PDB file of C-alpha atoms in Angstrom:
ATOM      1  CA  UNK Z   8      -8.618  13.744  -3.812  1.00 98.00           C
ATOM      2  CA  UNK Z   9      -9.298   9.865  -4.086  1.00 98.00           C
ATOM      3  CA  UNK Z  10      -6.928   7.531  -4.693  1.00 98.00           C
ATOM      4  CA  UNK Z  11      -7.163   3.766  -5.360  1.00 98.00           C
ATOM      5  CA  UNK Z  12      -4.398   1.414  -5.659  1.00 98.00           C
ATOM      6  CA  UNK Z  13      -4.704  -2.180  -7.020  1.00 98.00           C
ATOM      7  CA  UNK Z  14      -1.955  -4.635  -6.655  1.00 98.00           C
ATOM      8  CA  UNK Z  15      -0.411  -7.775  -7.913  1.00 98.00           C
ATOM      9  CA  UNK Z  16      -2.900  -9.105 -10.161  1.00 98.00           C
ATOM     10  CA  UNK Z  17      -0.516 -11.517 -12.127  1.00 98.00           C
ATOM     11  CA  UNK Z  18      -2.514 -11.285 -15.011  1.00 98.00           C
ATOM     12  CA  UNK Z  19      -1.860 -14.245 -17.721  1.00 98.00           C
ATOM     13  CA  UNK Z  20      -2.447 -15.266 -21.215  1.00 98.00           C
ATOM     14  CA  UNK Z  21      -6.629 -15.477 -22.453  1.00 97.00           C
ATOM     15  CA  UNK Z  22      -7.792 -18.651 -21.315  1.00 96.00           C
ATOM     16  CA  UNK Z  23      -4.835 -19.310 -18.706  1.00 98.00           C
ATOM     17  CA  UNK Z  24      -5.013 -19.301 -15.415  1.00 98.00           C
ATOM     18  CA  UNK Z  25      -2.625 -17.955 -12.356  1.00 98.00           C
ATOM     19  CA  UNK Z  26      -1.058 -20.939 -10.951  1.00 97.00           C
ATOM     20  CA  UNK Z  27      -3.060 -23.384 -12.419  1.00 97.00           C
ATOM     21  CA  UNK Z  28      -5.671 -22.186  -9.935  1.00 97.00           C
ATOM     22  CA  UNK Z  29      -7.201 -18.535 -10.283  1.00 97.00           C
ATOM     23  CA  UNK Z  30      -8.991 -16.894 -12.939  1.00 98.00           C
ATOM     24  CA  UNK Z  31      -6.185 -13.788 -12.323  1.00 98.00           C
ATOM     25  CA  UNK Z  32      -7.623 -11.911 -15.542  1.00 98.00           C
ATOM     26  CA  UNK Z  33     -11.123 -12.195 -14.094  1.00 98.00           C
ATOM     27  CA  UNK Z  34     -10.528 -11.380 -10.815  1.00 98.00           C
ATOM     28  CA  UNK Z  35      -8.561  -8.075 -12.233  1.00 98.00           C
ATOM     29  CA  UNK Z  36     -12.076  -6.735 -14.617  1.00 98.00           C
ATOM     30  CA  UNK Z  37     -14.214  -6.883 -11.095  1.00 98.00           C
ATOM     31  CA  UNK Z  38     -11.912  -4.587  -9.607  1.00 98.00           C
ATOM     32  CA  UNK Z  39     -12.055  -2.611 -12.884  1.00 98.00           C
ATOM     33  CA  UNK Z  40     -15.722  -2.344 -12.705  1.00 98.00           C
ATOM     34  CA  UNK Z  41     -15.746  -1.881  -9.158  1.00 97.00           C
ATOM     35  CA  UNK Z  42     -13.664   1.218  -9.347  1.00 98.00           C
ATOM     36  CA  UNK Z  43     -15.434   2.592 -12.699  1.00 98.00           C
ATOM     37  CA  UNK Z  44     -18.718   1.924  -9.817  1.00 97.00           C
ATOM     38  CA  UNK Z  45     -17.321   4.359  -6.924  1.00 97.00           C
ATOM     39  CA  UNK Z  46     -18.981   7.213  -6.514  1.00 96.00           C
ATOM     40  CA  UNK Z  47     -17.055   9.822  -6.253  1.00 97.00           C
ATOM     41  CA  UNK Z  48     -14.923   8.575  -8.773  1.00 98.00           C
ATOM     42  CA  UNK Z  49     -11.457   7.801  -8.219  1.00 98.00           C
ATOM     43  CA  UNK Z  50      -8.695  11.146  -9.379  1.00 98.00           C
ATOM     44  CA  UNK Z  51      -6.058   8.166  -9.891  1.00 98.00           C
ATOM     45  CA  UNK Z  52      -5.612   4.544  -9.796  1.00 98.00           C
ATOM     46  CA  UNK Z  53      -2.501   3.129  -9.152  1.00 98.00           C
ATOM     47  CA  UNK Z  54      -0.972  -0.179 -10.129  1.00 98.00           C
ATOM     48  CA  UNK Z  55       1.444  -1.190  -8.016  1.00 98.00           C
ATOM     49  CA  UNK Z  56       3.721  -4.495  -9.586  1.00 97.00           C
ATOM     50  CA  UNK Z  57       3.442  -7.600 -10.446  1.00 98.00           C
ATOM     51  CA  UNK Z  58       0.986  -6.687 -13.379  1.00 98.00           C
ATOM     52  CA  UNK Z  59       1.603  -9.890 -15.036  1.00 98.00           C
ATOM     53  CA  UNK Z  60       3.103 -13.025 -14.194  1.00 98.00           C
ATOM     54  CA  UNK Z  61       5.898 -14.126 -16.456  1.00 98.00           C
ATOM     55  CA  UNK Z  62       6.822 -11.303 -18.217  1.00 98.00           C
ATOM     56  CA  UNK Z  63       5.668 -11.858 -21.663  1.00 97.00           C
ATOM     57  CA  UNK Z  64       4.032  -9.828 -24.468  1.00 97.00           C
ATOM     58  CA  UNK Z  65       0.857 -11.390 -24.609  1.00 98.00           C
ATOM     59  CA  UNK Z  66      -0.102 -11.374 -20.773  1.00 98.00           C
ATOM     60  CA  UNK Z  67       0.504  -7.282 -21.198  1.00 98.00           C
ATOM     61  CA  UNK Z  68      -1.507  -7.660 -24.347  1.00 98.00           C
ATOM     62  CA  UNK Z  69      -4.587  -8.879 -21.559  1.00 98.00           C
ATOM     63  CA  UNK Z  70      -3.586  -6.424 -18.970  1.00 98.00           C
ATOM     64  CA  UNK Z  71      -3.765  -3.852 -21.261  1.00 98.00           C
ATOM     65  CA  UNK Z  72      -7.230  -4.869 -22.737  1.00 98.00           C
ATOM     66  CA  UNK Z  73      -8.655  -5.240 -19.176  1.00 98.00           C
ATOM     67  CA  UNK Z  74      -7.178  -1.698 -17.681  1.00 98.00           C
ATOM     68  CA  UNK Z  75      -8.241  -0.164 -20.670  1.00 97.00           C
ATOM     69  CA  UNK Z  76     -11.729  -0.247 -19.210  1.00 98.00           C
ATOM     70  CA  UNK Z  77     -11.078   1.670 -16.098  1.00 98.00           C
ATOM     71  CA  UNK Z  78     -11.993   5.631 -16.697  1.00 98.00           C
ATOM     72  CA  UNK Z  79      -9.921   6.512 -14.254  1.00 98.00           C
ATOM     73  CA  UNK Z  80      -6.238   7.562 -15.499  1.00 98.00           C
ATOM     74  CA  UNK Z  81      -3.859   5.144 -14.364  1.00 98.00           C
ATOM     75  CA  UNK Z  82       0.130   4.815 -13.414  1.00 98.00           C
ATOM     76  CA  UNK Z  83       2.100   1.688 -12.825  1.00 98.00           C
ATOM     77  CA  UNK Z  84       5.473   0.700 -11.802  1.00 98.00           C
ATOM     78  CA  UNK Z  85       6.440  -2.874 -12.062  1.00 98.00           C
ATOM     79  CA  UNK Z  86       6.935  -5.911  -9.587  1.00 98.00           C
ATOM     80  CA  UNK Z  87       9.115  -8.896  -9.570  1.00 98.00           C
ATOM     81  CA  UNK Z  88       7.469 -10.877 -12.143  1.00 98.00           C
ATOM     82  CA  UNK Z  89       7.876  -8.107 -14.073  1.00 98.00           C
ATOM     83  CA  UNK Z  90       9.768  -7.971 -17.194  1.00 97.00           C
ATOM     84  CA  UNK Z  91      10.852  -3.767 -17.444  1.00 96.00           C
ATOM     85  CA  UNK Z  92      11.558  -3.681 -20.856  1.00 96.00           C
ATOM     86  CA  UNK Z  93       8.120  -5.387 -21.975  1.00 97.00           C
ATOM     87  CA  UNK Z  94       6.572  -3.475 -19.106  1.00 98.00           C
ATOM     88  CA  UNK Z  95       8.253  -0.041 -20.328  1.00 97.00           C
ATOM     89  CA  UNK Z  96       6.517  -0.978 -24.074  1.00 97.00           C
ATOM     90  CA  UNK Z  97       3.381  -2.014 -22.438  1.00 97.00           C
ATOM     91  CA  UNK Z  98       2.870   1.442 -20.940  1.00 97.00           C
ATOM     92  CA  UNK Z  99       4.644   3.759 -23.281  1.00 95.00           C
ATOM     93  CA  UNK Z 100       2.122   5.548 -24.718  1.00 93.00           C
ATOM     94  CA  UNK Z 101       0.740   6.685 -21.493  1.00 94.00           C
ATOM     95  CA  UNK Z 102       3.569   8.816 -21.024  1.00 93.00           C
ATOM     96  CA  UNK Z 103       4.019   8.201 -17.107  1.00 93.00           C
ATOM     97  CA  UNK Z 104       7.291   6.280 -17.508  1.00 95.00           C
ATOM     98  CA  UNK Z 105      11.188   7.256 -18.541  1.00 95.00           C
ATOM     99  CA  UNK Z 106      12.796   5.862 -22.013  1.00 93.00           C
ATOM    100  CA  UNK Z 107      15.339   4.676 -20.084  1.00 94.00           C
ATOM    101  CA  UNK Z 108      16.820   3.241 -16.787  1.00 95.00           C
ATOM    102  CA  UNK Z 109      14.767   2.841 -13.726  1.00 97.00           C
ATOM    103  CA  UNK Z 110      11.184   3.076 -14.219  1.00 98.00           C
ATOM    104  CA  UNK Z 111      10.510   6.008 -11.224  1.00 98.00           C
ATOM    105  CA  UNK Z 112       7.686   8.002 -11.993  1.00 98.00           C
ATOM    106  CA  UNK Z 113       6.460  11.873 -10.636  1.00 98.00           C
ATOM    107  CA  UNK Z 114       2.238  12.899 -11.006  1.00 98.00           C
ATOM    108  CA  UNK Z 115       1.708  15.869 -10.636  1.00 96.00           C
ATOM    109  CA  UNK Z 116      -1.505  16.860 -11.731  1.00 95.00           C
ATOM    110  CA  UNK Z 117      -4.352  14.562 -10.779  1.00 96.00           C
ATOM    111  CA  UNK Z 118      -4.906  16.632  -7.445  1.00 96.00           C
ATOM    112  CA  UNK Z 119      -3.221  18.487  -4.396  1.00 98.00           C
ATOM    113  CA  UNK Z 120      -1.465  15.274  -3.286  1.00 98.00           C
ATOM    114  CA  UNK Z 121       1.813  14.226  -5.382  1.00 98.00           C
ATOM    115  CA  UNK Z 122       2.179  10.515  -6.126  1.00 98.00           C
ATOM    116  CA  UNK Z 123       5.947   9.682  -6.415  1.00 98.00           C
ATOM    117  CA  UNK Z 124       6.880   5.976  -7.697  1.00 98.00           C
ATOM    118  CA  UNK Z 125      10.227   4.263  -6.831  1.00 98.00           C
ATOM    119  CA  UNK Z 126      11.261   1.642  -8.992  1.00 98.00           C
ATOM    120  CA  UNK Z 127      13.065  -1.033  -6.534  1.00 98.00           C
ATOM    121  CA  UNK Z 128      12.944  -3.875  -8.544  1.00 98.00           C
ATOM    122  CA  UNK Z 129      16.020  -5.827  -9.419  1.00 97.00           C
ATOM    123  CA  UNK Z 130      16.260  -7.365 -13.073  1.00 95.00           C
ATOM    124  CA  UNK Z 131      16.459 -11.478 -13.148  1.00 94.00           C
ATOM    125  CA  UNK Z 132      15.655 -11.090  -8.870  1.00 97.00           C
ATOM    126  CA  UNK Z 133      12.972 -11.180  -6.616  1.00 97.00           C
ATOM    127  CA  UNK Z 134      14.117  -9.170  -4.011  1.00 98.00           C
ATOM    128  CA  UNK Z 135      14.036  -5.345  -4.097  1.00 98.00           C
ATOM    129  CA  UNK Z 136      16.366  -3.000  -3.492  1.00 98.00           C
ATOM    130  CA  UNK Z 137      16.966   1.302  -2.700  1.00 98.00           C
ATOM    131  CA  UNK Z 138      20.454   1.669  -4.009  1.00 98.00           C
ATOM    132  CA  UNK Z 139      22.505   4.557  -3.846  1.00 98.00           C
ATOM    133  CA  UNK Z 140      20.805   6.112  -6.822  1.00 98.00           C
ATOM    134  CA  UNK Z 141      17.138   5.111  -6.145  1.00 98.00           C
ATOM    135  CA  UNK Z 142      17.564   7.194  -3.181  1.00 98.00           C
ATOM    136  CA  UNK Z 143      19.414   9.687  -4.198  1.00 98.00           C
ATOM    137  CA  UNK Z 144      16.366  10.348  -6.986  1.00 98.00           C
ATOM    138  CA  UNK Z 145      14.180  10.343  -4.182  1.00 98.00           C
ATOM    139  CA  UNK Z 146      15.371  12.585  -2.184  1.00 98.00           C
ATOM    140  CA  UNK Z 147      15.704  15.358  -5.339  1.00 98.00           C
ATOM    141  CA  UNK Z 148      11.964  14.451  -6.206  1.00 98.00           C
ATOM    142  CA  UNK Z 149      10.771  15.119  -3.172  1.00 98.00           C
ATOM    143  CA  UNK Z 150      13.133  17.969  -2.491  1.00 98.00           C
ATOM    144  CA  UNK Z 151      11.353  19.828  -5.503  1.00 98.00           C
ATOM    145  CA  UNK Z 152       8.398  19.702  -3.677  1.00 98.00           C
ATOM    146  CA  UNK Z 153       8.464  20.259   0.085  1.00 98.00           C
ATOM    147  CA  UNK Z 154       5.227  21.505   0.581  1.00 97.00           C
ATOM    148  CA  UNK Z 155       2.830  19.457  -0.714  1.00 98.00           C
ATOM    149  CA  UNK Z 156       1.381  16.035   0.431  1.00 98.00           C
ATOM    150  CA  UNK Z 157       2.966  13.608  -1.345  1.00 98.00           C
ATOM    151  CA  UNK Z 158       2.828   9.394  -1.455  1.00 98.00           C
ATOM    152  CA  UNK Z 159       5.336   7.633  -2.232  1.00 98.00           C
ATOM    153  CA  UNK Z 160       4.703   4.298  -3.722  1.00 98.00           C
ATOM    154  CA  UNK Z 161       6.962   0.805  -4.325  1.00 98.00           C
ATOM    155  CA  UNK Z 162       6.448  -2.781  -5.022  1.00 98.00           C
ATOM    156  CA  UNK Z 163       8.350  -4.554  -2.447  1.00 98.00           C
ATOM    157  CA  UNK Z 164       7.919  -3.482   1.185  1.00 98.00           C
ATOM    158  CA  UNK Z 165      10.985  -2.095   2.904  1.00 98.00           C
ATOM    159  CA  UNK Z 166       9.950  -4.253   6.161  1.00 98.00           C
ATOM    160  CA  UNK Z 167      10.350  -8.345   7.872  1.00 97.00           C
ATOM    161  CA  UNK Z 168       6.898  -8.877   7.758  1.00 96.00           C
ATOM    162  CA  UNK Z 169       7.567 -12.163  10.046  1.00 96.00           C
ATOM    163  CA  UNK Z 170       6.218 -14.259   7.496  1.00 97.00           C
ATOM    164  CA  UNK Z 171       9.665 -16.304   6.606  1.00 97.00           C
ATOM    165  CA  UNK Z 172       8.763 -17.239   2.674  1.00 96.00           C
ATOM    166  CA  UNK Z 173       7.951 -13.615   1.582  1.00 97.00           C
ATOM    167  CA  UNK Z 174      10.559 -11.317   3.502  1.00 97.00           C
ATOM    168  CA  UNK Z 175      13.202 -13.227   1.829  1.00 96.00           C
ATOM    169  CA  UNK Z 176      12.253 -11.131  -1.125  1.00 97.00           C
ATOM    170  CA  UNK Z 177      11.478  -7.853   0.695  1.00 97.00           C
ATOM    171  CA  UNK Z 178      12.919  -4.602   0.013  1.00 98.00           C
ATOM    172  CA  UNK Z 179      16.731  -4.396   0.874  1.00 98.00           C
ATOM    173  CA  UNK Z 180      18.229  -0.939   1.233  1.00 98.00           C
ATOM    174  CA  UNK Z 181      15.499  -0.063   4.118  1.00 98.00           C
ATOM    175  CA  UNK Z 182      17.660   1.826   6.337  1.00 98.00           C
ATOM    176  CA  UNK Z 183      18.739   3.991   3.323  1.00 98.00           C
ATOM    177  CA  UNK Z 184      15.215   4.457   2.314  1.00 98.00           C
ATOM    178  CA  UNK Z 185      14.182   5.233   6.065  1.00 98.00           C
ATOM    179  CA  UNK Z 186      17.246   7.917   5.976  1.00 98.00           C
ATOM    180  CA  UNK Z 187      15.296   9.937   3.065  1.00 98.00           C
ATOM    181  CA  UNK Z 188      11.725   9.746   3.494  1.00 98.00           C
ATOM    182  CA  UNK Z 189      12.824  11.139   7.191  1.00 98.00           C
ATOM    183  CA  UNK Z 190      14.048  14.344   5.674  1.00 98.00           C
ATOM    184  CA  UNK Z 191      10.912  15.217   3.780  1.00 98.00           C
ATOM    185  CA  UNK Z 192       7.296  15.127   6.117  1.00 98.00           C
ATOM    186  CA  UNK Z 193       5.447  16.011   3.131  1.00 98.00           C
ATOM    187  CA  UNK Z 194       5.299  12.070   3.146  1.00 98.00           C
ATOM    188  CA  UNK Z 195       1.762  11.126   4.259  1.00 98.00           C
ATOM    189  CA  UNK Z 196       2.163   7.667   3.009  1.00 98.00           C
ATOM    190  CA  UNK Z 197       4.271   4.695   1.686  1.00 98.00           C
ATOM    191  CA  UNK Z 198       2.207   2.702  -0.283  1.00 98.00           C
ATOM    192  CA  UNK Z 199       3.608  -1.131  -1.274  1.00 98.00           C
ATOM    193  CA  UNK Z 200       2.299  -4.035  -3.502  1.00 98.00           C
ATOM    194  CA  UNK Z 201       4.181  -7.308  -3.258  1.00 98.00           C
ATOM    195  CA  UNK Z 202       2.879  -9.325   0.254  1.00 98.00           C
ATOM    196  CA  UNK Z 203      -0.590 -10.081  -1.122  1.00 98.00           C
ATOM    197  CA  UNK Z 204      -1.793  -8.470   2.329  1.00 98.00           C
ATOM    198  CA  UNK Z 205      -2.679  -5.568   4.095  1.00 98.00           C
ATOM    199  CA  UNK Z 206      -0.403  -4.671   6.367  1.00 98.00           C
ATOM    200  CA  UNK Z 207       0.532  -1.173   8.099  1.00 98.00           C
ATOM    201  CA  UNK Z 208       3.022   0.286  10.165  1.00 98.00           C
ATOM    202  CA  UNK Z 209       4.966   3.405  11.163  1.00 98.00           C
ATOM    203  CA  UNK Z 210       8.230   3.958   9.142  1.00 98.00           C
ATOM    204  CA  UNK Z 211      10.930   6.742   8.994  1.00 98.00           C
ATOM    205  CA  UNK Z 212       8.329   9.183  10.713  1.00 97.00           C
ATOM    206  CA  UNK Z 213       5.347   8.017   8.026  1.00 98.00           C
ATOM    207  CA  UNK Z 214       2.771   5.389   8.029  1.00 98.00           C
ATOM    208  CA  UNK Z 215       3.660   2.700   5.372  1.00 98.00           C
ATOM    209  CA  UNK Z 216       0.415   0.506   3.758  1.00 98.00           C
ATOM    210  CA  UNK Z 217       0.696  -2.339   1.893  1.00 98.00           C
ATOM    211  CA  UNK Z 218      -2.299  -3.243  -0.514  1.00 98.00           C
ATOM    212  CA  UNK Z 219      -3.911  -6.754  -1.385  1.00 98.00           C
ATOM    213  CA  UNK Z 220      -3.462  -8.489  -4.228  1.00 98.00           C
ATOM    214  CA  UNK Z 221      -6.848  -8.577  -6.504  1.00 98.00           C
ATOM    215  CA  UNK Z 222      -5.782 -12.268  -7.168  1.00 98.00           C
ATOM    216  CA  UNK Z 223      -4.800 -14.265  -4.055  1.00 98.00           C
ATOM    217  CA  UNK Z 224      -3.466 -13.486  -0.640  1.00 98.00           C
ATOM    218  CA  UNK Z 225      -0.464 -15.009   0.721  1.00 98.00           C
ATOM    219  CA  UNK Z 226      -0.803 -17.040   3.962  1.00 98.00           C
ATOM    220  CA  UNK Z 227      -0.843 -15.237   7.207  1.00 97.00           C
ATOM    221  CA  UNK Z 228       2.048 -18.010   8.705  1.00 97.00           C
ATOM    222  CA  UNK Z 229       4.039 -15.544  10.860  1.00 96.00           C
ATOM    223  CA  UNK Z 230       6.577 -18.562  11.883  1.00 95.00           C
ATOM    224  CA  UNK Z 231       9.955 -19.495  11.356  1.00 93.00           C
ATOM    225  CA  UNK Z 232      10.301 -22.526   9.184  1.00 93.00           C
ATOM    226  CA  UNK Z 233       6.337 -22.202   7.659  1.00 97.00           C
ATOM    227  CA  UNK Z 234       5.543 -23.705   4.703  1.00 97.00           C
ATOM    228  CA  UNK Z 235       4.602 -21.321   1.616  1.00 97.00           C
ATOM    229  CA  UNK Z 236       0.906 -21.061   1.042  1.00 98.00           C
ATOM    230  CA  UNK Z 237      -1.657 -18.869  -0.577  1.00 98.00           C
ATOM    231  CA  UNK Z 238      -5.453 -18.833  -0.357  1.00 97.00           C
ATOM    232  CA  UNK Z 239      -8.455 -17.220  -2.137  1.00 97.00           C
ATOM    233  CA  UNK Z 240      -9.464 -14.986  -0.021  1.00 96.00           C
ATOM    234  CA  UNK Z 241     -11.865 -12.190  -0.996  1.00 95.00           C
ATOM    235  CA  UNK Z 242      -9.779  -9.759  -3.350  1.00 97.00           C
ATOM    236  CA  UNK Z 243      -9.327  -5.927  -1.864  1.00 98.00           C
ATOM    237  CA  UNK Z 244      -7.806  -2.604  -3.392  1.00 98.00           C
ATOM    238  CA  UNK Z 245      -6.736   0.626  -1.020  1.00 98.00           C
ATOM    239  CA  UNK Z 246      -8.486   3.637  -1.150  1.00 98.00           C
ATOM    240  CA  UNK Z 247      -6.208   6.960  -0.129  1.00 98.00           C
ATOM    241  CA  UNK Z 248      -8.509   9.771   0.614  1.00 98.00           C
ATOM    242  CA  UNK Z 249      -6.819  13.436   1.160  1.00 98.00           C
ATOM    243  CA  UNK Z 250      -8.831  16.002   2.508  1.00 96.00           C
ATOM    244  CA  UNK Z 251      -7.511  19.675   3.657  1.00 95.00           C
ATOM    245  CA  UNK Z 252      -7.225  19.681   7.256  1.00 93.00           C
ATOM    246  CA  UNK Z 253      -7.725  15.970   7.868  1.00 95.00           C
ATOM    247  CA  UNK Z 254      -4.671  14.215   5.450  1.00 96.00           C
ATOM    248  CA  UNK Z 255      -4.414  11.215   4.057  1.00 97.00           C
ATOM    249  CA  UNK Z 256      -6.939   8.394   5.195  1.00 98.00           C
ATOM    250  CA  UNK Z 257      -6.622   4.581   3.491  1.00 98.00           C
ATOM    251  CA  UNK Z 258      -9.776   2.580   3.390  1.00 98.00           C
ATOM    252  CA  UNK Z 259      -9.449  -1.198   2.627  1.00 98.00           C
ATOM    253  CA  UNK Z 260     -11.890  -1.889   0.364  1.00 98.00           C
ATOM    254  CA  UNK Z 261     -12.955  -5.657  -0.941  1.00 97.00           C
ATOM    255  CA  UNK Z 262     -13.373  -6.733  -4.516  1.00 97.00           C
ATOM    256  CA  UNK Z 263     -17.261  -7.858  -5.290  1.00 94.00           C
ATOM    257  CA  UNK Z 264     -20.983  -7.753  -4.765  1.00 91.00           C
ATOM    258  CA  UNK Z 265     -22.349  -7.936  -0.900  1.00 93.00           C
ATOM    259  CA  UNK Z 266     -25.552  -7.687   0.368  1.00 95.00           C
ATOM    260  CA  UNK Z 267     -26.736  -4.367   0.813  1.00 95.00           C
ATOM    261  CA  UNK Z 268     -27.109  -1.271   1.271  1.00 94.00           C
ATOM    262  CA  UNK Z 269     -29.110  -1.752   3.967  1.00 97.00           C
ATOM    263  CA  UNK Z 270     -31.024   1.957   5.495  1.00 97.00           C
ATOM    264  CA  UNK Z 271     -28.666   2.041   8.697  1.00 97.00           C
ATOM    265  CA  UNK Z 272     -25.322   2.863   9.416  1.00 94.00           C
TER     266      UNK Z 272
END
């Protein structure tokens, strides 16, 4: 089973662009095309936060319109800059999302390994957060399924990443998180959007990934007292590849056209 997972593409309005600075809506249709290009083709694609950048109607309008070209099926949960009742509307009609509350989702039928999404995002914040009954939803999700291989994906990473500007908005609530996902090992992987980098590390017995955004990376200023920055690096997505008997493997994959293929490996 293949899985790829974009991240953060803070799409705007047509014609706008992300800060001023970055085409965000065209960077977001290469990584369409170069998923709809993989060969195999991916099971699932996952979308994890920060789909748009304010909030509003019409930047869904665009991120709907550009998504709508991947063939892949595809399941979202929302970031920060996420507004969850224009989000919830936005994705309706895909039928991956509740009516109501939290916007947790459960797939179950793409392939052998389950994809279970946590929604820790905090209305009018930009922190995260596992409360009492994020995790307690958790933990009977992946109760109901002990035996398969399952990945479990948020926006905001449950971790100090060192770098001071963005781990004021991490994930809070990590040690109640930590106290779940150690009960069930069917957990192969924690997958987060958020950090605009790719980071991994172990966590409550798992290995916890956090993907790129497709739009700019945050600067690597592991420091106390740096200044917020961002560059343009080259755009990336993840990659989880399952196979019986090996797991879960994540490839980092960049966003574009390179020379090549050359005829060696």
């Amino acid at each position: 089973m293949l899985i790829a997972q974009i991240s953060d593409p803070h799409i705007r309005p047509r014609g706008r662009l992300y800060q001023g600075v970055v085409d965000s809506n065209a960077q977001l249709a290469a990584a369409v095309r170069q998923l709809n290009a993989l060969s195999p083709a991916p099971d699932l694609v996952l979308l994890s936060g920060d789909v748009v950048d304010e909030g509003r109607a019409d930047e869904y309008a665009m991120a709907r319109e550009i998504l709508g070209g991947l063939h892949a099926p595809l399941v979202a949960l929302p970031g920060n800059h996420d507004d969850r009742d224009a989000f919830r509307a936005a994705f309706a009609a895909d039928g991956f999302l509740p009516a109501e509350g939290p916007l947790h989702l459960v797939v179950e039928d793409k392939g052998p390994v389950r994809v279970v999404g946590l929604d820790v995002t905090v209305p009018g914040a930009h922190h995260g957060m596992v409360d009492d009954a994020a995790a307690s939803w958790l933990d009977a999700t992946l109760a109901a399924s002990p035996h398969r291989p399952t990945l479990v994906m948020l926006h905001h990473p449950p971790f100090e990443s060192g770098i001071p500007y963005i781990d004021i908005y991490r994930c809070l609530g990590a040690d109640r998180l930590a106290a779940v996902i150690a009960r069930h090992p069917q957990v192969e992987r924690i997958t987060c959007g958020h950090i605009h980098r790719h980071m991994q590390m172990r966590f409550a017995g798992t290995l916890l990934v956090t993907a790129p955004s497709t739009t700019t990376a945050i600067a690597l200023r592991p420091e106390p007292g740096a200044e917020p920055a961002s560059f343009l690096e080259p755009p990336a997505l993840l990659l989880h590849h399952w196979r019986p008997g090996t797991g879960l493997i994540t490839h980092l994959l960049p966003v574009g056209i390179f020379p090549g293929p050359w005829p060696f490996a």
